């Protein structure tokens, strides 16, 4: 018996998801041009109005900018990848939320313990962590140290393979950068922090998820002793 139920019409949200996948799969970067509206509609098998509405959303989010023209000049230009835009939106939300440092550290603890354990279990590439560690060793100020420290912890999130976790971690670190600098200045000597980073890196390289999670927890306790 054939199914006579009406099929759900594809909405602009579906088109938006397809466009985001296309941007990621094609490796598009800022400055690259998306196909014209008509071409996208044909390729995706949807109406031009659905494509138009999805493009409006991407433009509002700052992912693309519209271009008026014909032929090779038609279509929208990519100005930011969707994952970067998500990070910016999360950072703005966190900044406006006036979060207490305790709330941020609790959240970091949950996220980073999981991310480090997942990275260790997956045998993730640790090159980015090693580069960030070297940058911290060469830092000449608290601000410069925090810059590389942020790169180290974001690299842990990246190594987990979860893009949403990575975007959230970047937003958390960016929104609390001033507090991180103050924490480093209060500690003065970064020897303990370096030891924590080395321990985390070693645990991930050794594919030891439990030790990786413990190392993260101990490291955050050393970095923010007043909150533990």
mmCIF file of C-alpha atoms in Angstrom:
data_model
loop_
_atom_site.group_PDB
_atom_site.id
_atom_site.type_symbol
_atom_site.label_atom_id
_atom_site.label_comp_id
_atom_site.label_asym_id
_atom_site.label_seq_id
_atom_site.Cartn_x
_atom_site.Cartn_y
_atom_site.Cartn_z
ATOM 1 C CA UNK A 1 0.000 0.000 0.000
ATOM 2 C CA UNK A 2 1.463 3.336 -0.997
ATOM 3 C CA UNK A 3 2.070 6.039 1.566
ATOM 4 C CA UNK A 4 -0.441 8.818 0.888
ATOM 5 C CA UNK A 5 0.731 11.073 3.697
ATOM 6 C CA UNK A 6 1.940 14.475 2.487
ATOM 7 C CA UNK A 7 5.697 14.757 2.373
ATOM 8 C CA UNK A 8 7.268 17.489 4.456
ATOM 9 C CA UNK A 9 8.424 20.396 2.359
ATOM 10 C CA UNK A 10 12.118 21.159 2.683
ATOM 11 C CA UNK A 11 12.476 24.383 4.670
ATOM 12 C CA UNK A 12 15.158 27.018 4.599
ATOM 13 C CA UNK A 13 16.686 25.380 7.706
ATOM 14 C CA UNK A 14 17.445 22.295 5.613
ATOM 15 C CA UNK A 15 18.975 24.471 2.911
ATOM 16 C CA UNK A 16 21.022 26.322 5.549
ATOM 17 C CA UNK A 17 22.396 23.026 6.836
ATOM 18 C CA UNK A 18 23.299 21.950 3.295
ATOM 19 C CA UNK A 19 25.052 25.244 2.611
ATOM 20 C CA UNK A 20 27.076 24.964 5.806
ATOM 21 C CA UNK A 21 28.089 21.401 4.904
ATOM 22 C CA UNK A 22 29.076 22.544 1.432
ATOM 23 C CA UNK A 23 31.260 25.323 2.849
ATOM 24 C CA UNK A 24 33.002 22.792 5.096
ATOM 25 C CA UNK A 25 33.283 19.979 2.534
ATOM 26 C CA UNK A 26 34.607 22.249 -0.225
ATOM 27 C CA UNK A 27 37.147 23.809 2.137
ATOM 28 C CA UNK A 28 35.949 27.317 1.325
ATOM 29 C CA UNK A 29 37.635 30.228 3.093
ATOM 30 C CA UNK A 30 37.046 33.963 3.420
ATOM 31 C CA UNK A 31 36.956 35.591 -0.013
ATOM 32 C CA UNK A 32 35.630 32.540 -1.856
ATOM 33 C CA UNK A 33 32.396 32.968 -3.782
ATOM 34 C CA UNK A 34 29.345 30.746 -3.458
ATOM 35 C CA UNK A 35 27.388 29.817 -6.596
ATOM 36 C CA UNK A 36 24.584 32.114 -7.739
ATOM 37 C CA UNK A 37 21.125 31.708 -6.221
ATOM 38 C CA UNK A 38 19.689 29.982 -9.301
ATOM 39 C CA UNK A 39 22.578 27.512 -9.496
ATOM 40 C CA UNK A 40 22.347 26.674 -5.786
ATOM 41 C CA UNK A 41 18.610 26.081 -6.093
ATOM 42 C CA UNK A 42 19.175 23.678 -8.974
ATOM 43 C CA UNK A 43 22.046 21.846 -7.293
ATOM 44 C CA UNK A 44 20.191 21.457 -3.995
ATOM 45 C CA UNK A 45 16.845 20.698 -5.621
ATOM 46 C CA UNK A 46 14.981 23.438 -3.772
ATOM 47 C CA UNK A 47 13.172 26.652 -4.608
ATOM 48 C CA UNK A 48 15.073 29.886 -5.068
ATOM 49 C CA UNK A 49 13.042 31.412 -2.234
ATOM 50 C CA UNK A 50 14.394 28.756 0.166
ATOM 51 C CA UNK A 51 17.960 29.512 -0.948
ATOM 52 C CA UNK A 52 17.314 33.244 -0.643
ATOM 53 C CA UNK A 53 16.022 32.910 2.918
ATOM 54 C CA UNK A 54 18.943 30.713 3.969
ATOM 55 C CA UNK A 55 21.413 33.209 2.496
ATOM 56 C CA UNK A 56 19.740 36.018 4.454
ATOM 57 C CA UNK A 57 20.369 34.069 7.652
ATOM 58 C CA UNK A 58 24.033 33.515 6.763
ATOM 59 C CA UNK A 59 24.387 37.214 5.926
ATOM 60 C CA UNK A 60 22.812 38.231 9.237
ATOM 61 C CA UNK A 61 25.242 35.952 11.069
ATOM 62 C CA UNK A 62 28.157 37.533 9.229
ATOM 63 C CA UNK A 63 29.079 34.384 7.305
ATOM 64 C CA UNK A 64 28.533 35.829 3.813
ATOM 65 C CA UNK A 65 28.063 39.187 2.154
ATOM 66 C CA UNK A 66 25.747 39.602 -0.812
ATOM 67 C CA UNK A 67 27.120 40.556 -4.213
ATOM 68 C CA UNK A 68 25.016 42.009 -7.012
ATOM 69 C CA UNK A 69 26.001 41.081 -10.539
ATOM 70 C CA UNK A 70 25.837 38.581 -13.344
ATOM 71 C CA UNK A 71 27.970 35.701 -14.475
ATOM 72 C CA UNK A 72 31.158 35.257 -12.434
ATOM 73 C CA UNK A 73 30.286 38.279 -10.298
ATOM 74 C CA UNK A 74 26.991 36.777 -9.119
ATOM 75 C CA UNK A 75 26.564 35.008 -5.793
ATOM 76 C CA UNK A 76 27.562 35.670 -2.210
ATOM 77 C CA UNK A 77 31.125 35.957 -0.915
ATOM 78 C CA UNK A 78 32.182 34.035 2.161
ATOM 79 C CA UNK A 79 33.575 36.369 4.828
ATOM 80 C CA UNK A 80 33.695 33.979 7.782
ATOM 81 C CA UNK A 81 33.338 30.243 8.259
ATOM 82 C CA UNK A 82 30.193 29.153 10.153
ATOM 83 C CA UNK A 83 32.205 27.628 13.005
ATOM 84 C CA UNK A 84 34.053 30.933 13.521
ATOM 85 C CA UNK A 85 30.740 32.792 13.583
ATOM 86 C CA UNK A 86 29.352 30.408 16.185
ATOM 87 C CA UNK A 87 32.379 31.092 18.367
ATOM 88 C CA UNK A 88 31.805 34.850 18.059
ATOM 89 C CA UNK A 89 28.124 34.536 18.962
ATOM 90 C CA UNK A 90 28.870 32.344 21.961
ATOM 91 C CA UNK A 91 31.568 34.748 23.143
ATOM 92 C CA UNK A 92 29.155 37.681 22.881
ATOM 93 C CA UNK A 93 26.493 35.794 24.819
ATOM 94 C CA UNK A 94 28.938 34.790 27.532
ATOM 95 C CA UNK A 95 30.229 38.332 27.791
ATOM 96 C CA UNK A 96 26.751 39.745 28.224
ATOM 97 C CA UNK A 97 25.798 37.094 30.770
ATOM 98 C CA UNK A 98 28.195 38.529 33.400
ATOM 99 C CA UNK A 99 29.290 35.069 34.470
ATOM 100 C CA UNK A 100 31.212 34.569 37.692
ATOM 101 C CA UNK A 101 34.725 33.077 37.382
ATOM 102 C CA UNK A 102 33.546 30.092 39.432
ATOM 103 C CA UNK A 103 30.877 29.317 36.834
ATOM 104 C CA UNK A 104 33.366 29.497 33.983
ATOM 105 C CA UNK A 105 35.943 27.299 35.714
ATOM 106 C CA UNK A 106 33.307 24.693 36.607
ATOM 107 C CA UNK A 107 32.257 24.606 32.965
ATOM 108 C CA UNK A 108 35.853 24.414 31.752
ATOM 109 C CA UNK A 109 36.502 21.558 34.164
ATOM 110 C CA UNK A 110 33.630 19.518 32.754
ATOM 111 C CA UNK A 111 34.461 20.275 29.134
ATOM 112 C CA UNK A 112 38.227 19.897 29.290
ATOM 113 C CA UNK A 113 38.238 16.679 31.326
ATOM 114 C CA UNK A 114 35.965 15.114 28.724
ATOM 115 C CA UNK A 115 37.902 16.587 25.790
ATOM 116 C CA UNK A 116 41.281 15.452 27.106
ATOM 117 C CA UNK A 117 39.990 11.947 27.789
ATOM 118 C CA UNK A 118 38.434 11.737 24.313
ATOM 119 C CA UNK A 119 41.625 13.003 22.665
ATOM 120 C CA UNK A 120 43.669 10.407 24.550
ATOM 121 C CA UNK A 121 41.269 7.609 23.639
ATOM 122 C CA UNK A 122 41.364 8.604 19.983
ATOM 123 C CA UNK A 123 45.151 8.843 19.798
ATOM 124 C CA UNK A 124 44.778 12.416 18.561
ATOM 125 C CA UNK A 125 47.548 14.439 16.939
ATOM 126 C CA UNK A 126 49.277 16.506 19.637
ATOM 127 C CA UNK A 127 51.351 18.749 17.382
ATOM 128 C CA UNK A 128 49.273 21.856 18.157
ATOM 129 C CA UNK A 129 49.620 21.253 21.908
ATOM 130 C CA UNK A 130 53.404 20.956 21.625
ATOM 131 C CA UNK A 131 53.611 24.158 19.584
ATOM 132 C CA UNK A 132 51.522 26.030 22.170
ATOM 133 C CA UNK A 133 53.693 24.694 24.987
ATOM 134 C CA UNK A 134 56.797 25.965 23.231
ATOM 135 C CA UNK A 135 55.116 29.345 22.832
ATOM 136 C CA UNK A 136 54.446 29.527 26.564
ATOM 137 C CA UNK A 137 58.092 28.717 27.288
ATOM 138 C CA UNK A 138 59.164 31.647 25.103
ATOM 139 C CA UNK A 139 56.562 34.103 26.459
ATOM 140 C CA UNK A 140 57.880 37.357 27.900
ATOM 141 C CA UNK A 141 54.707 38.649 29.537
ATOM 142 C CA UNK A 142 51.535 37.371 31.184
ATOM 143 C CA UNK A 143 49.537 38.442 28.140
ATOM 144 C CA UNK A 144 51.779 36.504 25.773
ATOM 145 C CA UNK A 145 51.744 33.473 28.061
ATOM 146 C CA UNK A 146 47.936 33.487 28.165
ATOM 147 C CA UNK A 147 47.782 33.720 24.378
ATOM 148 C CA UNK A 148 49.681 30.437 24.029
ATOM 149 C CA UNK A 149 47.972 28.937 27.075
ATOM 150 C CA UNK A 150 44.636 29.596 25.368
ATOM 151 C CA UNK A 151 45.931 27.933 22.200
ATOM 152 C CA UNK A 152 46.965 24.887 24.258
ATOM 153 C CA UNK A 153 43.574 24.419 25.878
ATOM 154 C CA UNK A 154 41.688 25.077 22.651
ATOM 155 C CA UNK A 155 43.917 22.476 20.983
ATOM 156 C CA UNK A 156 42.720 19.950 23.577
ATOM 157 C CA UNK A 157 39.141 20.701 22.566
ATOM 158 C CA UNK A 158 40.058 20.448 18.877
ATOM 159 C CA UNK A 159 41.737 17.102 19.500
ATOM 160 C CA UNK A 160 38.497 15.743 20.946
ATOM 161 C CA UNK A 161 37.018 15.865 17.454
ATOM 162 C CA UNK A 162 33.862 17.650 18.626
ATOM 163 C CA UNK A 163 33.510 20.970 16.783
ATOM 164 C CA UNK A 164 30.829 22.335 19.106
ATOM 165 C CA UNK A 165 33.008 21.667 22.138
ATOM 166 C CA UNK A 166 35.890 23.403 20.362
ATOM 167 C CA UNK A 167 33.762 26.465 19.531
ATOM 168 C CA UNK A 168 32.463 26.650 23.096
ATOM 169 C CA UNK A 169 35.956 26.378 24.567
ATOM 170 C CA UNK A 170 37.236 29.240 22.400
ATOM 171 C CA UNK A 171 34.322 31.386 23.505
ATOM 172 C CA UNK A 172 34.916 30.612 27.163
ATOM 173 C CA UNK A 173 38.619 31.412 26.934
ATOM 174 C CA UNK A 174 38.100 34.593 24.913
ATOM 175 C CA UNK A 175 35.426 35.896 27.282
ATOM 176 C CA UNK A 176 37.656 35.310 30.331
ATOM 177 C CA UNK A 177 41.001 36.408 28.878
ATOM 178 C CA UNK A 178 41.408 39.310 31.337
ATOM 179 C CA UNK A 179 40.822 37.014 34.317
ATOM 180 C CA UNK A 180 43.342 34.518 32.915
ATOM 181 C CA UNK A 181 46.001 37.227 32.644
ATOM 182 C CA UNK A 182 45.300 38.332 36.206
ATOM 183 C CA UNK A 183 45.592 34.734 37.423
ATOM 184 C CA UNK A 184 48.996 34.338 35.767
ATOM 185 C CA UNK A 185 50.187 37.657 37.199
ATOM 186 C CA UNK A 186 49.091 36.592 40.687
ATOM 187 C CA UNK A 187 50.942 33.285 40.397
ATOM 188 C CA UNK A 188 54.072 35.021 39.172
ATOM 189 C CA UNK A 189 56.018 31.828 38.501
ATOM 190 C CA UNK A 190 54.503 29.693 35.745
ATOM 191 C CA UNK A 191 56.572 26.588 36.572
ATOM 192 C CA UNK A 192 53.588 24.784 38.100
ATOM 193 C CA UNK A 193 51.391 25.660 35.140
ATOM 194 C CA UNK A 194 54.010 24.380 32.709
ATOM 195 C CA UNK A 195 54.264 21.112 34.622
ATOM 196 C CA UNK A 196 50.500 20.743 34.328
ATOM 197 C CA UNK A 197 50.602 21.293 30.591
ATOM 198 C CA UNK A 198 53.428 18.778 30.185
ATOM 199 C CA UNK A 199 51.447 16.217 32.187
ATOM 200 C CA UNK A 200 48.313 16.723 30.082
ATOM 201 C CA UNK A 201 50.285 16.433 26.855
ATOM 202 C CA UNK A 202 52.048 13.274 28.052
ATOM 203 C CA UNK A 203 48.765 11.628 29.053
ATOM 204 C CA UNK A 204 47.150 12.325 25.685
ATOM 205 C CA UNK A 205 50.241 11.034 23.872
ATOM 206 C CA UNK A 206 50.197 7.912 26.044
ATOM 207 C CA UNK A 207 46.529 7.310 25.139
ATOM 208 C CA UNK A 208 45.611 7.340 28.852
ATOM 209 C CA UNK A 209 42.152 8.972 29.121
ATOM 210 C CA UNK A 210 41.861 8.667 32.903
ATOM 211 C CA UNK A 211 45.226 10.303 33.532
ATOM 212 C CA UNK A 212 44.434 12.994 30.957
ATOM 213 C CA UNK A 213 41.234 13.891 32.797
ATOM 214 C CA UNK A 214 42.995 13.923 36.177
ATOM 215 C CA UNK A 215 45.797 16.064 34.791
ATOM 216 C CA UNK A 216 43.311 18.664 33.544
ATOM 217 C CA UNK A 217 41.532 18.806 36.913
ATOM 218 C CA UNK A 218 44.795 19.196 38.838
ATOM 219 C CA UNK A 219 46.046 21.814 36.377
ATOM 220 C CA UNK A 220 42.953 24.007 36.757
ATOM 221 C CA UNK A 221 43.227 23.708 40.546
ATOM 222 C CA UNK A 222 46.818 24.963 40.325
ATOM 223 C CA UNK A 223 45.843 27.802 37.991
ATOM 224 C CA UNK A 224 42.890 28.998 40.090
ATOM 225 C CA UNK A 225 43.646 27.884 43.683
ATOM 226 C CA UNK A 226 41.125 30.300 45.191
ATOM 227 C CA UNK A 227 38.304 28.588 43.316
ATOM 228 C CA UNK A 228 39.118 25.033 44.384
#
